[in-house]
């Protein structure tokens, strides 16, 4: 399982998009996930205050996890070749052991977004209120 950081060029490109995580001095570890022919990078987050992702470990009173709502579309060249090391082995093992579940849940999240967008229901759904998928309507066929 690959956990990587984005290259600086990729990071500089995505911070201009709506709803992306954009703390320049903080490297976001990401999990690349392919759905059809589109590669997404799902970022790790240290304060998962919502349920639109996969929670990994409870740390300092908050959940860490993989945040589906902040996923971006990337190419393989957008990923640094060196692996990103998570803060804890427990978090890494939980992600590694649930790789297929993360893939299925994220795929469902994207498919639900696409179907709701096609029906014109997105403005009324809190689930997609802060999603980065709003930047990728062309890529998602919307």
XYZ file of N, CA and C in Angstrom:
426
model
N 0.852 -1.185 0.000
C 0.000 0.000 0.000
C 0.888 1.235 0.000
N 0.582 2.141 -0.906
C 1.365 3.365 -1.003
C 0.732 4.470 -0.172
N 1.544 5.092 0.647
C 1.168 6.336 1.303
C 2.272 7.312 0.928
N 1.894 8.389 0.283
C 2.879 9.320 -0.269
C 2.540 10.759 0.097
N 3.462 11.641 -0.232
C 3.232 13.086 -0.194
C 3.090 13.557 -1.629
N 2.404 14.668 -1.805
C 2.323 15.277 -3.124
C 3.631 16.008 -3.420
N 3.957 16.117 -4.695
C 5.100 16.942 -5.073
C 4.736 18.402 -4.823
N 5.733 19.249 -4.768
C 5.471 20.674 -4.549
C 4.656 21.262 -5.701
N 4.959 20.836 -6.925
C 4.211 21.345 -8.087
C 2.733 20.947 -7.989
N 2.458 19.710 -7.597
C 1.069 19.261 -7.457
C 0.379 20.037 -6.344
N 1.064 20.209 -5.234
C 0.484 20.941 -4.114
C 0.157 22.378 -4.528
N 1.085 23.024 -5.209
C 0.845 24.407 -5.643
C -0.329 24.510 -6.606
N -0.555 23.467 -7.378
C -1.681 23.449 -8.309
C -3.010 23.250 -7.575
N -3.037 22.347 -6.620
C -4.319 22.023 -5.978
C -4.758 23.058 -4.943
N -3.838 23.807 -4.362
C -4.261 24.772 -3.339
C -5.083 25.911 -3.926
N -5.078 26.027 -5.236
C -5.889 27.061 -5.882
C -7.335 26.597 -6.084
N -7.612 25.326 -5.847
C -8.946 24.774 -6.053
C -9.829 25.007 -4.833
N -11.133 24.920 -5.041
C -12.094 25.110 -3.952
C -12.064 23.929 -2.983
N -12.135 24.243 -1.705
C -12.300 23.288 -0.604
C -11.102 22.382 -0.328
N -9.944 22.630 -0.937
C -8.788 21.778 -0.658
C -8.138 22.156 0.666
N -7.448 21.196 1.257
C -6.680 21.469 2.471
C -5.419 22.205 2.029
N -5.111 23.296 2.698
C -4.062 24.148 2.126
C -3.096 24.748 3.140
N -2.685 23.992 4.109
C -1.650 24.486 5.017
C -0.300 24.158 4.393
N 0.319 25.154 3.802
C 1.534 24.982 3.009
C 2.659 24.292 3.787
N 2.818 24.617 5.054
C 3.930 24.065 5.820
C 3.655 22.667 6.385
N 2.483 22.119 6.090
C 2.135 20.806 6.598
C 1.990 19.845 5.431
N 2.845 18.846 5.360
C 2.714 17.861 4.298
C 1.565 16.921 4.565
N 0.686 16.757 3.599
C -0.442 15.845 3.753
C -0.090 14.499 3.135
N -0.078 13.470 3.964
C 0.073 12.139 3.428
C -1.206 11.768 2.695
N -1.067 11.072 1.590
C -2.232 10.686 0.795
C -2.156 9.214 0.414
N -3.330 8.640 0.196
C -3.442 7.283 -0.348
C -3.956 7.418 -1.774
N -3.192 6.975 -2.761
C -3.710 6.975 -4.136
C -4.742 5.857 -4.314
N -5.868 6.203 -4.922
C -6.949 5.250 -5.181
C -7.416 5.464 -6.609
N -7.533 4.378 -7.339
C -7.976 4.467 -8.732
C -9.432 4.029 -8.835
N -10.237 4.867 -9.491
C -11.623 4.528 -9.803
C -11.756 4.717 -11.313
N -12.071 3.629 -11.984
C -12.073 3.587 -13.439
C -10.680 4.040 -13.887
N -10.572 5.074 -14.671
C -9.241 5.517 -15.110
C -8.804 6.812 -14.439
N -9.402 7.127 -13.306
C -9.075 8.361 -12.599
C -8.346 7.999 -11.309
N -7.194 8.638 -11.077
C -6.459 8.426 -9.838
C -6.741 9.580 -8.888
N -7.229 9.233 -7.722
C -7.495 10.202 -6.661
C -6.418 10.063 -5.593
N -6.162 11.139 -4.882
C -5.305 11.106 -3.695
C -6.194 11.484 -2.519
N -6.383 10.547 -1.597
C -7.209 10.800 -0.417
C -6.264 11.164 0.726
N -6.427 12.356 1.297
C -5.482 12.790 2.333
C -5.803 12.249 3.719
N -4.747 12.077 4.500
C -4.892 11.799 5.919
C -5.206 13.118 6.608
N -5.963 13.018 7.678
C -6.356 14.214 8.402
C -6.279 13.921 9.896
N -5.791 14.888 10.656
C -5.616 14.660 12.089
C -6.822 15.073 12.913
N -7.841 15.635 12.299
C -9.045 15.985 13.042
C -10.254 15.695 12.161
N -10.695 14.448 12.203
C -11.845 14.026 11.400
C -13.117 14.278 12.195
N -13.663 15.463 12.050
C -14.846 15.842 12.819
C -16.144 15.482 12.093
N -16.064 14.761 11.015
C -17.243 14.338 10.262
C -17.105 12.864 9.901
N -18.118 12.308 9.284
C -18.105 10.873 8.981
C -17.887 10.557 7.509
N -17.331 11.483 6.752
C -17.128 11.279 5.314
C -15.702 10.821 5.043
N -15.333 9.750 5.704
C -14.001 9.196 5.554
C -13.864 7.944 6.387
N -12.642 7.497 6.527
C -12.344 6.293 7.302
C -11.526 6.705 8.516
N -12.091 6.505 9.711
C -11.400 6.892 10.943
C -10.387 5.817 11.321
N -9.213 6.279 11.737
C -8.125 5.345 12.014
C -7.826 5.221 13.502
N -7.340 6.284 14.130
C -6.985 6.234 15.551
C -7.508 7.474 16.257
N -7.816 7.303 17.532
C -8.258 8.406 18.376
C -7.013 8.942 19.070
N -6.699 10.222 18.846
C -5.451 10.799 19.353
C -5.704 12.218 19.847
N -5.298 12.517 21.071
C -5.470 13.856 21.660
C -6.911 14.347 21.585
N -7.847 13.448 21.828
C -9.251 13.838 21.883
C -9.959 13.975 20.553
N -9.293 13.638 19.449
C -9.921 13.713 18.125
C -9.555 12.473 17.313
N -10.370 12.204 16.301
C -10.103 11.083 15.400
C -9.172 11.516 14.275
N -8.189 10.693 13.989
C -7.405 10.809 12.760
C -8.096 9.945 11.719
N -7.818 10.208 10.465
C -8.416 9.362 9.453
C -8.056 9.768 8.048
N -8.734 9.124 7.111
C -8.582 9.378 5.688
C -9.856 10.099 5.252
N -9.720 11.313 4.743
C -10.865 12.192 4.498
C -11.301 12.154 3.035
N -12.394 11.426 2.770
C -12.905 11.302 1.404
C -13.327 12.648 0.825
N -13.826 13.533 1.666
C -14.346 14.812 1.165
C -13.246 15.740 0.654
N -11.995 15.445 0.966
C -10.879 16.305 0.544
C -9.993 15.640 -0.503
N -10.489 14.598 -1.146
C -9.722 13.903 -2.181
C -9.538 14.788 -3.404
N -8.418 14.600 -4.060
C -8.119 15.350 -5.283
C -7.771 14.366 -6.395
N -7.897 14.825 -7.620
C -7.498 14.014 -8.773
C -6.048 14.347 -9.096
N -5.261 13.296 -9.296
C -3.833 13.466 -9.543
C -3.377 12.566 -10.690
N -2.109 12.723 -11.052
C -1.414 11.767 -11.914
C -0.317 11.122 -11.062
N 0.252 10.049 -11.528
C 1.340 9.389 -10.788
C 2.516 10.343 -10.571
N 2.739 11.266 -11.501
C 3.839 12.229 -11.375
C 3.617 13.221 -10.238
N 2.407 13.314 -9.724
C 2.106 14.224 -8.620
C 2.529 13.674 -7.265
N 2.951 12.413 -7.225
C 3.324 11.773 -5.965
C 4.839 11.712 -5.813
N 5.323 12.044 -4.625
C 6.746 11.876 -4.347
C 7.041 10.376 -4.265
N 8.193 9.950 -4.747
C 8.489 8.512 -4.755
C 8.707 7.913 -3.367
N 9.181 8.700 -2.424
C 9.473 8.196 -1.084
C 8.175 8.037 -0.276
N 8.082 6.952 0.461
C 6.896 6.686 1.280
C 6.753 7.734 2.383
N 5.493 8.041 2.733
C 5.177 8.941 3.838
C 4.959 8.083 5.072
N 5.609 8.432 6.167
C 5.484 7.659 7.400
C 4.434 8.309 8.298
N 3.422 7.522 8.657
C 2.393 8.001 9.570
C 2.958 8.116 10.986
N 2.267 8.875 11.820
C 2.723 9.086 13.203
C 2.774 7.795 14.015
N 1.849 6.881 13.734
C 1.825 5.662 14.543
C 1.706 4.418 13.663
N 2.330 3.374 14.139
C 2.245 2.077 13.466
C 0.816 1.556 13.498
N 0.085 1.858 14.577
C -1.308 1.404 14.698
C -2.162 2.000 13.585
N -1.938 3.270 13.276
C -2.703 3.903 12.201
C -2.359 3.268 10.859
N -1.072 3.051 10.622
C -0.651 2.413 9.377
C -1.287 1.030 9.239
N -1.244 0.230 10.296
C -1.802 -1.120 10.237
C -3.311 -1.097 9.999
N -3.999 -0.146 10.616
C -5.448 -0.068 10.423
C -5.777 0.263 8.967
N -5.029 1.177 8.383
C -5.244 1.524 6.979
C -4.883 0.345 6.078
N -3.749 -0.260 6.341
C -3.296 -1.404 5.536
C -4.320 -2.540 5.585
N -4.825 -2.833 6.780
C -5.779 -3.932 6.948
C -7.164 -3.618 6.381
N -7.430 -2.359 6.112
C -8.743 -1.950 5.617
C -8.672 -1.304 4.231
N -7.628 -1.585 3.513
C -7.416 -0.986 2.181
C -8.622 -1.216 1.261
N -9.125 -2.438 1.208
C -10.271 -2.737 0.340
C -11.523 -1.997 0.795
N -11.721 -1.915 2.097
C -12.872 -1.191 2.640
C -12.787 0.293 2.288
N -11.601 0.879 2.421
C -11.403 2.291 2.061
C -11.705 2.486 0.590
N -11.224 1.594 -0.257
C -11.486 1.670 -1.703
C -12.991 1.638 -1.970
N -13.706 0.674 -1.366
C -15.154 0.553 -1.582
C -15.909 1.777 -1.069
N -15.585 2.228 0.138
C -16.278 3.381 0.720
C -16.035 4.642 -0.111
N -14.802 4.840 -0.541
C -14.507 6.031 -1.334
C -15.190 5.961 -2.691
N -15.184 4.807 -3.303
C -15.866 4.640 -4.587
C -17.360 4.946 -4.442
N -17.968 4.497 -3.356
C -19.374 4.795 -3.091
C -19.559 6.305 -2.894
N -18.651 6.941 -2.175
C -18.730 8.388 -1.951
C -18.720 9.133 -3.299
N -17.811 8.767 -4.175
C -17.716 9.413 -5.490
C -18.966 9.117 -6.317
N -19.397 7.862 -6.361
C -20.589 7.505 -7.139
C -21.838 8.205 -6.622
N -21.960 8.315 -5.303
C -23.098 9.038 -4.722
C -23.052 10.515 -5.111
N -21.859 11.096 -5.089
C -21.710 12.496 -5.484
C -22.172 12.683 -6.932
N -21.698 11.817 -7.813
C -22.048 11.919 -9.235
C -23.550 11.776 -9.429
N -24.156 10.790 -8.785
C -25.602 10.595 -8.981
C -26.401 11.765 -8.405
N -26.004 12.298 -7.266
C -26.706 13.445 -6.688
C -26.511 14.700 -7.544
N -25.322 14.869 -8.090
C -25.060 16.023 -8.958
C -25.915 15.952 -10.219
N -26.052 14.761 -10.785
C -26.874 14.596 -11.991
C -28.342 14.901 -11.727
N -28.789 14.679 -10.488
C -30.178 14.982 -10.130
C -30.343 16.419 -9.624
N -29.246 17.159 -9.546
C -29.315 18.549 -9.096
C -29.558 18.714 -7.614
N -29.193 17.715 -6.817
C -29.496 17.753 -5.384
C -28.327 18.185 -4.509
N -27.162 18.443 -5.070
C -25.981 18.740 -4.250
C -26.133 19.925 -3.301
N -26.727 21.044 -3.733
C -26.794 22.184 -2.810
C -27.532 21.889 -1.512
N -28.360 20.862 -1.499
C -29.164 20.551 -0.315
C -28.572 19.437 0.542
N -27.404 18.927 0.191
C -26.843 17.793 0.908
C -25.612 18.189 1.704
N -25.706 18.111 3.019
C -24.589 18.456 3.891
C -23.380 17.557 3.613
N -23.632 16.316 3.254
C -22.564 15.344 3.004
C -21.532 15.864 2.000
N -21.985 16.650 1.045
C -21.088 17.141 0.001
C -20.855 18.648 0.083
N -21.170 19.241 1.217
C -21.070 20.690 1.371
C -19.667 21.248 1.224
N -18.655 20.489 1.603
C -17.277 20.982 1.554
C -16.365 20.067 0.754
N -16.925 19.325 -0.166
C -16.131 18.361 -0.919
C -15.287 19.030 -2.006
N -14.137 18.462 -2.252
C -13.268 18.922 -3.332
C -13.754 18.424 -4.691
N -14.689 17.490 -4.703
C -15.182 16.948 -5.972
C -15.843 18.019 -6.847
N -16.220 19.147 -6.249
C -16.801 20.232 -7.036
C -15.834 20.748 -8.092
N -14.545 20.470 -7.925
C -13.524 20.911 -8.870
C -13.380 19.988 -10.076
N -14.038 18.850 -10.049
C -13.762 17.810 -11.032
C -14.988 17.351 -11.809
N -15.902 18.236 -12.070
C -17.117 17.845 -12.788
C -16.793 17.343 -14.201
N -15.860 17.963 -14.893
C -15.503 17.479 -16.223
C -14.958 16.044 -16.166
N -14.035 15.825 -15.245
C -13.416 14.508 -15.116
C -14.425 13.430 -14.708
N -15.446 13.842 -13.941
C -16.455 12.897 -13.466
C -17.644 12.768 -14.425
N -17.558 13.431 -15.553
C -18.617 13.331 -16.548
C -19.885 14.100 -16.214
N -19.741 15.176 -15.451
C -20.901 15.983 -15.061
C -21.008 17.252 -15.894
